[in-house]
Amino acid sequence: MKNSSNNTNSLTDKDVQHVASLAKLALTKDDIKKFQKQLSEIIHFVAKLNELDTQDIEPTSQVTGQENIFRDDVVKKSLTQKEALANTKRKYKGYFVVDAIFD
Amino acid sequence: MNESKHEPIIGLEIHMELKTNSKMFCGCRADWFGQEPNTLTCPVCLGLPGALPVPNKKAVEWCVMLGLALGCEIPLFSKFDRKNYFYPDLPKGYQISQYDQPLAVNGWLEIKSPTKTTGDEDTSDGGEATTSTPPRWRDRKRIRIRRVHMEEDTGKLLHAEVDGQKCTLIDFNRSGVPLVEIVTEPDIRSSEEARIFLKKLHQIIRYIGISDADMEKGSMRLEPNISVRELKSAQNTSEVTRLPAGRQGRGSSDGEGIKEDLPNYKVEVKNINSFNFAKKAIDYEISRHIKLLNNNEIPPQETRGWDEKKGITYSQRSKEEAHDYRYFPEPDIPPIRWTESQISQLKSQIPELPDQKVHRFMAEFSLSEYDATILADIQETAKYFENALSITPGVSLGLSRGSRITPKTIANWIINKRADITKTTPEELVKLISQKSQVVQMDEKELEAIIKKVLSANPKAVSDYKSGKEQSLMFLLGQVIRETKGKANAEQVKQKLVQLLKYPGV
């Protein structure tokens, strides 16, 4: 988050709105106030990690030590159309249906 | 007039589906085109909770091979990342892609530039090329490749009306199909260069055999990004277009020529599915930008769509909000680490590529660049040509004297489509050519007799010719050919005719 590199680790209203729009959430003014506080607290808490000395520690996103896990290019059985659509409320002629998206 | 003061700056992004048997991260069949909707899905490609994606080895290897064919470096370490956004065609809420450590980086593709650049002195700056690279042609230009990476395709959306209600239908058969993204540096300077680049890339992809790259089925999709810069003075145009080959190139040591101040905006045109549309969309954008710039306006940075019916681009408002994909390393997929020998093993699997083939045809068979290029255009044609050559007596040993059939003859037959090579085997073609060329090579004595007969029957034409009337030759030629009943070829007759006119006694 570009705005939060300051010491306070507080989010602005704008930050909250931005995150909400990325998550496709519509927030009221009160929501924004509430989440601004809550999210700031979380960030503040996570920022505690900064107290650790990580100078000699290599960044990693993997802890299993595994590498090169692949599968061969072999076709396996897929779900049937009925199975694929089993948990959706809206379907039409074998398709999932959602509200119209404009491009 | 104003156009000479502006220079288009064009980069390309190309997406291409691989033709593996199975999808990128699961075992569902990848060949989705024309299948019943939602019949090629599983928990992985439907984004159901708890599913574990496992990369398709063949897809990853093919992506590396394409990178190698485009002269890229293959970093020994690579990984997948999550690109987060919400759209109904993306059931997981993120696309598995590659962010900062793609499979291939810093390559180039050489194209024949449609505009002849003068002062083109950097043909000898070699050293970066791979050993198998043919020497560079003078009218060539290198388009640098920034990266080639691996990702997955999304589901397909259909806009429809159900019970009078507008809605969007989703088919997830395409979800998770292996997708390679190729990104160029902004080295392209005209729509025609872009078209030539794309055609060549398409050809290489087809040669390696990793994708159908079928534009109509959407297995290859194009996204040009365009901006226009104003040139301070006209004469540095050609220098500016000469970008250094290979590496980053920004800020090369001595300031000569390369001024890389790119415009501070660019417009992306999305999802174009034909080379000609790409060319048209680019031209449309260039003139739109120039108009704005001439009004002292800077075209807004945005994503636009292409309307093929109207031949225009249009602003896509919905995608205007700043992209914030919050990339992070895909925790479900361990990273990739190559050994040097794995890379060279993959390199050895790359077939002879079009440029190399053209050079070899020119060197080995003394074909013109034009002929060699046409033969090498499609791999099957080149193969057919070489098969025909290999069974032509004498030719393969370079002895074209024994046999009348030269590589050039065979090339001509194929290029001029004198035989349908989809229906004629190479053996049949060679037989056909030798039959024809025997007929064509009419007995010299017989031909001479016919010519002499025609000459003595047309004394006026003969004297006209001798007094300098060239048309008389054509008249006599026609007479002789009629007499030979088409058994002799025109060139042979003409030579003999001229000879006999000049030296009637021989």
PDB file of N, CA and C in Angstrom, chain B residues 183-241:
ATOM      1  N   VAL B 183       5.870 -10.346 -24.612  1.00  0.00           N
ATOM      2  CA  VAL B 183       5.835  -8.887 -24.536  1.00  0.00           C
ATOM      3  C   VAL B 183       7.073  -8.318 -25.229  1.00  0.00           C
ATOM      4  N   THR B 184       6.868  -7.399 -26.165  1.00  0.00           N
ATOM      5  CA  THR B 184       8.018  -6.777 -26.838  1.00  0.00           C
ATOM      6  C   THR B 184       8.377  -5.464 -26.148  1.00  0.00           C
ATOM      7  N   GLU B 185       9.565  -4.981 -26.433  1.00  0.00           N
ATOM      8  CA  GLU B 185       9.913  -3.608 -26.067  1.00  0.00           C
ATOM      9  C   GLU B 185       9.234  -2.692 -27.098  1.00  0.00           C
ATOM     10  N   PRO B 186       9.076  -1.412 -26.781  1.00  0.00           N
ATOM     11  CA  PRO B 186       8.395  -0.519 -27.735  1.00  0.00           C
ATOM     12  C   PRO B 186       9.303  -0.126 -28.894  1.00  0.00           C
ATOM     13  N   ASP B 187       9.732  -1.104 -29.658  1.00  0.00           N
ATOM     14  CA  ASP B 187      10.710  -0.884 -30.732  1.00  0.00           C
ATOM     15  C   ASP B 187      10.070  -0.749 -32.100  1.00  0.00           C
ATOM     16  N   ILE B 188       8.770  -0.930 -32.177  1.00  0.00           N
ATOM     17  CA  ILE B 188       8.097  -0.947 -33.470  1.00  0.00           C
ATOM     18  C   ILE B 188       7.686   0.482 -33.831  1.00  0.00           C
ATOM     19  N   ARG B 189       7.892   0.837 -35.093  1.00  0.00           N
ATOM     20  CA  ARG B 189       7.700   2.235 -35.487  1.00  0.00           C
ATOM     21  C   ARG B 189       6.598   2.459 -36.508  1.00  0.00           C
ATOM     22  N   SER B 190       5.953   1.389 -36.953  1.00  0.00           N
ATOM     23  CA  SER B 190       4.837   1.583 -37.878  1.00  0.00           C
ATOM     24  C   SER B 190       3.909   0.382 -37.802  1.00  0.00           C
ATOM     25  N   SER B 191       2.687   0.568 -38.289  1.00  0.00           N
ATOM     26  CA  SER B 191       1.720  -0.526 -38.259  1.00  0.00           C
ATOM     27  C   SER B 191       2.198  -1.680 -39.144  1.00  0.00           C
ATOM     28  N   GLU B 192       2.882  -1.343 -40.226  1.00  0.00           N
ATOM     29  CA  GLU B 192       3.363  -2.383 -41.123  1.00  0.00           C
ATOM     30  C   GLU B 192       4.466  -3.207 -40.453  1.00  0.00           C
ATOM     31  N   GLU B 193       5.338  -2.542 -39.712  1.00  0.00           N
ATOM     32  CA  GLU B 193       6.348  -3.287 -38.957  1.00  0.00           C
ATOM     33  C   GLU B 193       5.690  -4.228 -37.960  1.00  0.00           C
ATOM     34  N   ALA B 194       4.625  -3.738 -37.336  1.00  0.00           N
ATOM     35  CA  ALA B 194       3.907  -4.571 -36.366  1.00  0.00           C
ATOM     36  C   ALA B 194       3.341  -5.807 -37.059  1.00  0.00           C
ATOM     37  N   ARG B 195       2.758  -5.597 -38.221  1.00  0.00           N
ATOM     38  CA  ARG B 195       2.170  -6.719 -38.952  1.00  0.00           C
ATOM     39  C   ARG B 195       3.238  -7.737 -39.351  1.00  0.00           C
ATOM     40  N   ILE B 196       4.371  -7.242 -39.822  1.00  0.00           N
ATOM     41  CA  ILE B 196       5.455  -8.138 -40.224  1.00  0.00           C
ATOM     42  C   ILE B 196       5.981  -8.915 -39.020  1.00  0.00           C
ATOM     43  N   PHE B 197       6.123  -8.211 -37.912  1.00  0.00           N
ATOM     44  CA  PHE B 197       6.573  -8.876 -36.684  1.00  0.00           C
ATOM     45  C   PHE B 197       5.618  -9.999 -36.289  1.00  0.00           C
ATOM     46  N   LEU B 198       4.325  -9.679 -36.306  1.00  0.00           N
ATOM     47  CA  LEU B 198       3.334 -10.664 -35.859  1.00  0.00           C
ATOM     48  C   LEU B 198       3.305 -11.878 -36.777  1.00  0.00           C
ATOM     49  N   LYS B 199       3.408 -11.632 -38.067  1.00  0.00           N
ATOM     50  CA  LYS B 199       3.408 -12.746 -39.024  1.00  0.00           C
ATOM     51  C   LYS B 199       4.596 -13.658 -38.769  1.00  0.00           C
ATOM     52  N   LYS B 200       5.715 -13.035 -38.509  1.00  0.00           N
ATOM     53  CA  LYS B 200       6.942 -13.813 -38.301  1.00  0.00           C
ATOM     54  C   LYS B 200       6.862 -14.604 -36.998  1.00  0.00           C
ATOM     55  N   LEU B 201       6.342 -13.958 -35.957  1.00  0.00           N
ATOM     56  CA  LEU B 201       6.181 -14.654 -34.686  1.00  0.00           C
ATOM     57  C   LEU B 201       5.244 -15.850 -34.859  1.00  0.00           C
ATOM     58  N   HIS B 202       4.159 -15.606 -35.572  1.00  0.00           N
ATOM     59  CA  HIS B 202       3.180 -16.650 -35.847  1.00  0.00           C
ATOM     60  C   HIS B 202       3.843 -17.838 -36.558  1.00  0.00           C
ATOM     61  N   GLN B 203       4.679 -17.504 -37.527  1.00  0.00           N
ATOM     62  CA  GLN B 203       5.371 -18.530 -38.302  1.00  0.00           C
ATOM     63  C   GLN B 203       6.300 -19.369 -37.404  1.00  0.00           C
ATOM     64  N   ILE B 204       7.014 -18.694 -36.517  1.00  0.00           N
ATOM     65  CA  ILE B 204       7.940 -19.404 -35.625  1.00  0.00           C
ATOM     66  C   ILE B 204       7.174 -20.328 -34.683  1.00  0.00           C
ATOM     67  N   ILE B 205       6.066 -19.824 -34.164  1.00  0.00           N
ATOM     68  CA  ILE B 205       5.241 -20.632 -33.267  1.00  0.00           C
ATOM     69  C   ILE B 205       4.756 -21.886 -33.981  1.00  0.00           C
ATOM     70  N   ARG B 206       4.347 -21.703 -35.232  1.00  0.00           N
ATOM     71  CA  ARG B 206       3.871 -22.851 -36.017  1.00  0.00           C
ATOM     72  C   ARG B 206       5.012 -23.818 -36.313  1.00  0.00           C
ATOM     73  N   TYR B 207       6.188 -23.287 -36.584  1.00  0.00           N
ATOM     74  CA  TYR B 207       7.357 -24.133 -36.855  1.00  0.00           C
ATOM     75  C   TYR B 207       7.673 -25.012 -35.646  1.00  0.00           C
ATOM     76  N   ILE B 208       7.676 -24.395 -34.454  1.00  0.00           N
ATOM     77  CA  ILE B 208       8.006 -25.180 -33.263  1.00  0.00           C
ATOM     78  C   ILE B 208       6.886 -26.168 -32.959  1.00  0.00           C
ATOM     79  N   GLY B 209       5.688 -25.849 -33.437  1.00  0.00           N
ATOM     80  CA  GLY B 209       4.583 -26.788 -33.283  1.00  0.00           C
ATOM     81  C   GLY B 209       3.982 -26.814 -31.890  1.00  0.00           C
ATOM     82  N   ILE B 210       3.978 -25.650 -31.228  1.00  0.00           N
ATOM     83  CA  ILE B 210       3.476 -25.633 -29.866  1.00  0.00           C
ATOM     84  C   ILE B 210       2.074 -25.037 -29.767  1.00  0.00           C
ATOM     85  N   SER B 211       1.592 -24.478 -30.861  1.00  0.00           N
ATOM     86  CA  SER B 211       0.249 -23.882 -30.844  1.00  0.00           C
ATOM     87  C   SER B 211      -0.292 -23.838 -32.253  1.00  0.00           C
ATOM     88  N   ASP B 212      -1.617 -23.924 -32.369  1.00  0.00           N
ATOM     89  CA  ASP B 212      -2.219 -23.715 -33.683  1.00  0.00           C
ATOM     90  C   ASP B 212      -2.140 -22.248 -34.061  1.00  0.00           C
ATOM     91  N   ALA B 213      -2.024 -21.414 -33.038  1.00  0.00           N
ATOM     92  CA  ALA B 213      -1.994 -19.961 -33.243  1.00  0.00           C
ATOM     93  C   ALA B 213      -3.077 -19.544 -34.225  1.00  0.00           C
ATOM     94  N   ASP B 214      -4.250 -20.150 -34.056  1.00  0.00           N
ATOM     95  CA  ASP B 214      -5.377 -19.899 -34.947  1.00  0.00           C
ATOM     96  C   ASP B 214      -6.110 -18.647 -34.484  1.00  0.00           C
ATOM     97  N   MET B 215      -5.979 -17.585 -35.294  1.00  0.00           N
ATOM     98  CA  MET B 215      -6.556 -16.308 -34.889  1.00  0.00           C
ATOM     99  C   MET B 215      -8.073 -16.387 -34.792  1.00  0.00           C
ATOM    100  N   GLU B 216      -8.675 -17.156 -35.703  1.00  0.00           N
ATOM    101  CA  GLU B 216     -10.130 -17.186 -35.727  1.00  0.00           C
ATOM    102  C   GLU B 216     -10.711 -17.891 -34.509  1.00  0.00           C
ATOM    103  N   LYS B 217      -9.985 -18.892 -34.020  1.00  0.00           N
ATOM    104  CA  LYS B 217     -10.453 -19.591 -32.826  1.00  0.00           C
ATOM    105  C   LYS B 217     -10.021 -18.870 -31.558  1.00  0.00           C
ATOM    106  N   GLY B 218      -9.304 -17.773 -31.748  1.00  0.00           N
ATOM    107  CA  GLY B 218      -8.880 -17.009 -30.576  1.00  0.00           C
ATOM    108  C   GLY B 218      -7.714 -17.635 -29.856  1.00  0.00           C
ATOM    109  N   SER B 219      -7.006 -18.568 -30.483  1.00  0.00           N
ATOM    110  CA  SER B 219      -5.869 -19.150 -29.776  1.00  0.00           C
ATOM    111  C   SER B 219      -4.626 -18.275 -29.907  1.00  0.00           C
ATOM    112  N   MET B 220      -4.727 -17.176 -30.670  1.00  0.00           N
ATOM    113  CA  MET B 220      -3.679 -16.159 -30.642  1.00  0.00           C
ATOM    114  C   MET B 220      -4.363 -14.795 -30.609  1.00  0.00           C
ATOM    115  N   ARG B 221      -4.034 -13.973 -29.623  1.00  0.00           N
ATOM    116  CA  ARG B 221      -4.718 -12.688 -29.446  1.00  0.00           C
ATOM    117  C   ARG B 221      -3.687 -11.570 -29.297  1.00  0.00           C
ATOM    118  N   LEU B 222      -3.994 -10.438 -29.899  1.00  0.00           N
ATOM    119  CA  LEU B 222      -2.993  -9.381 -30.015  1.00  0.00           C
ATOM    120  C   LEU B 222      -3.411  -8.126 -29.265  1.00  0.00           C
ATOM    121  N   GLU B 223      -2.464  -7.527 -28.580  1.00  0.00           N
ATOM    122  CA  GLU B 223      -2.737  -6.265 -27.898  1.00  0.00           C
ATOM    123  C   GLU B 223      -1.611  -5.267 -28.149  1.00  0.00           C
ATOM    124  N   PRO B 224      -1.788  -4.414 -29.160  1.00  0.00           N
ATOM    125  CA  PRO B 224      -0.768  -3.388 -29.388  1.00  0.00           C
ATOM    126  C   PRO B 224      -0.909  -2.267 -28.361  1.00  0.00           C
ATOM    127  N   ASN B 225       0.222  -1.696 -27.934  1.00  0.00           N
ATOM    128  CA  ASN B 225       0.149  -0.451 -27.180  1.00  0.00           C
ATOM    129  C   ASN B 225       0.870   0.619 -27.986  1.00  0.00           C
ATOM    130  N   ILE B 226       0.223   1.765 -28.040  1.00  0.00           N
ATOM    131  CA  ILE B 226       0.640   2.783 -29.003  1.00  0.00           C
ATOM    132  C   ILE B 226       0.795   4.134 -28.332  1.00  0.00           C
ATOM    133  N   SER B 227       1.862   4.827 -28.662  1.00  0.00           N
ATOM    134  CA  SER B 227       1.920   6.252 -28.370  1.00  0.00           C
ATOM    135  C   SER B 227       2.669   6.924 -29.513  1.00  0.00           C
ATOM    136  N   VAL B 228       2.606   8.218 -29.533  1.00  0.00           N
ATOM    137  CA  VAL B 228       3.245   8.967 -30.616  1.00  0.00           C
ATOM    138  C   VAL B 228       4.122  10.025 -29.979  1.00  0.00           C
ATOM    139  N   ARG B 229       5.357  10.115 -30.463  1.00  0.00           N
ATOM    140  CA  ARG B 229       6.207  11.180 -29.913  1.00  0.00           C
ATOM    141  C   ARG B 229       6.491  12.215 -30.986  1.00  0.00           C
ATOM    142  N   GLU B 230       6.629  13.438 -30.524  1.00  0.00           N
ATOM    143  CA  GLU B 230       6.934  14.511 -31.457  1.00  0.00           C
ATOM    144  C   GLU B 230       8.437  14.590 -31.619  1.00  0.00           C
ATOM    145  N   LEU B 231       8.856  14.690 -32.860  1.00  0.00           N
ATOM    146  CA  LEU B 231      10.295  14.766 -33.115  1.00  0.00           C
ATOM    147  C   LEU B 231      10.725  16.216 -33.161  1.00  0.00           C
ATOM    148  N   LYS B 232      11.841  16.494 -32.529  1.00  0.00           N
ATOM    149  CA  LYS B 232      12.334  17.877 -32.507  1.00  0.00           C
ATOM    150  C   LYS B 232      12.824  18.282 -33.889  1.00  0.00           C
ATOM    151  N   SER B 233      13.672  17.436 -34.484  1.00  0.00           N
ATOM    152  CA  SER B 233      14.090  17.739 -35.846  1.00  0.00           C
ATOM    153  C   SER B 233      13.933  16.488 -36.686  1.00  0.00           C
ATOM    154  N   ALA B 234      13.677  16.706 -37.962  1.00  0.00           N
ATOM    155  CA  ALA B 234      13.312  15.583 -38.818  1.00  0.00           C
ATOM    156  C   ALA B 234      14.451  14.604 -39.049  1.00  0.00           C
ATOM    157  N   GLN B 235      15.699  15.103 -39.090  1.00  0.00           N
ATOM    158  CA  GLN B 235      16.747  14.207 -39.572  1.00  0.00           C
ATOM    159  C   GLN B 235      17.177  13.131 -38.588  1.00  0.00           C
ATOM    160  N   ASN B 236      16.739  13.202 -37.342  1.00  0.00           N
ATOM    161  CA  ASN B 236      17.179  12.116 -36.469  1.00  0.00           C
ATOM    162  C   ASN B 236      16.203  10.945 -36.417  1.00  0.00           C
ATOM    163  N   THR B 237      15.235  10.938 -37.306  1.00  0.00           N
ATOM    164  CA  THR B 237      14.258   9.846 -37.295  1.00  0.00           C
ATOM    165  C   THR B 237      14.912   8.489 -37.411  1.00  0.00           C
ATOM    166  N   SER B 238      15.757   8.362 -38.423  1.00  0.00           N
ATOM    167  CA  SER B 238      16.283   7.038 -38.682  1.00  0.00           C
ATOM    168  C   SER B 238      17.189   6.573 -37.560  1.00  0.00           C
ATOM    169  N   GLU B 239      17.875   7.504 -36.935  1.00  0.00           N
ATOM    170  CA  GLU B 239      18.756   7.092 -35.847  1.00  0.00           C
ATOM    171  C   GLU B 239      17.955   6.644 -34.639  1.00  0.00           C
ATOM    172  N   VAL B 240      16.888   7.379 -34.393  1.00  0.00           N
ATOM    173  CA  VAL B 240      16.077   7.023 -33.237  1.00  0.00           C
ATOM    174  C   VAL B 240      15.518   5.617 -33.375  1.00  0.00           C
ATOM    175  N   THR B 241      15.185   5.245 -34.604  1.00  0.00           N
ATOM    176  CA  THR B 241      14.585   3.928 -34.766  1.00  0.00           C
ATOM    177  C   THR B 241      15.600   2.804 -34.592  1.00  0.00           C
TER     178      THR B 241
END
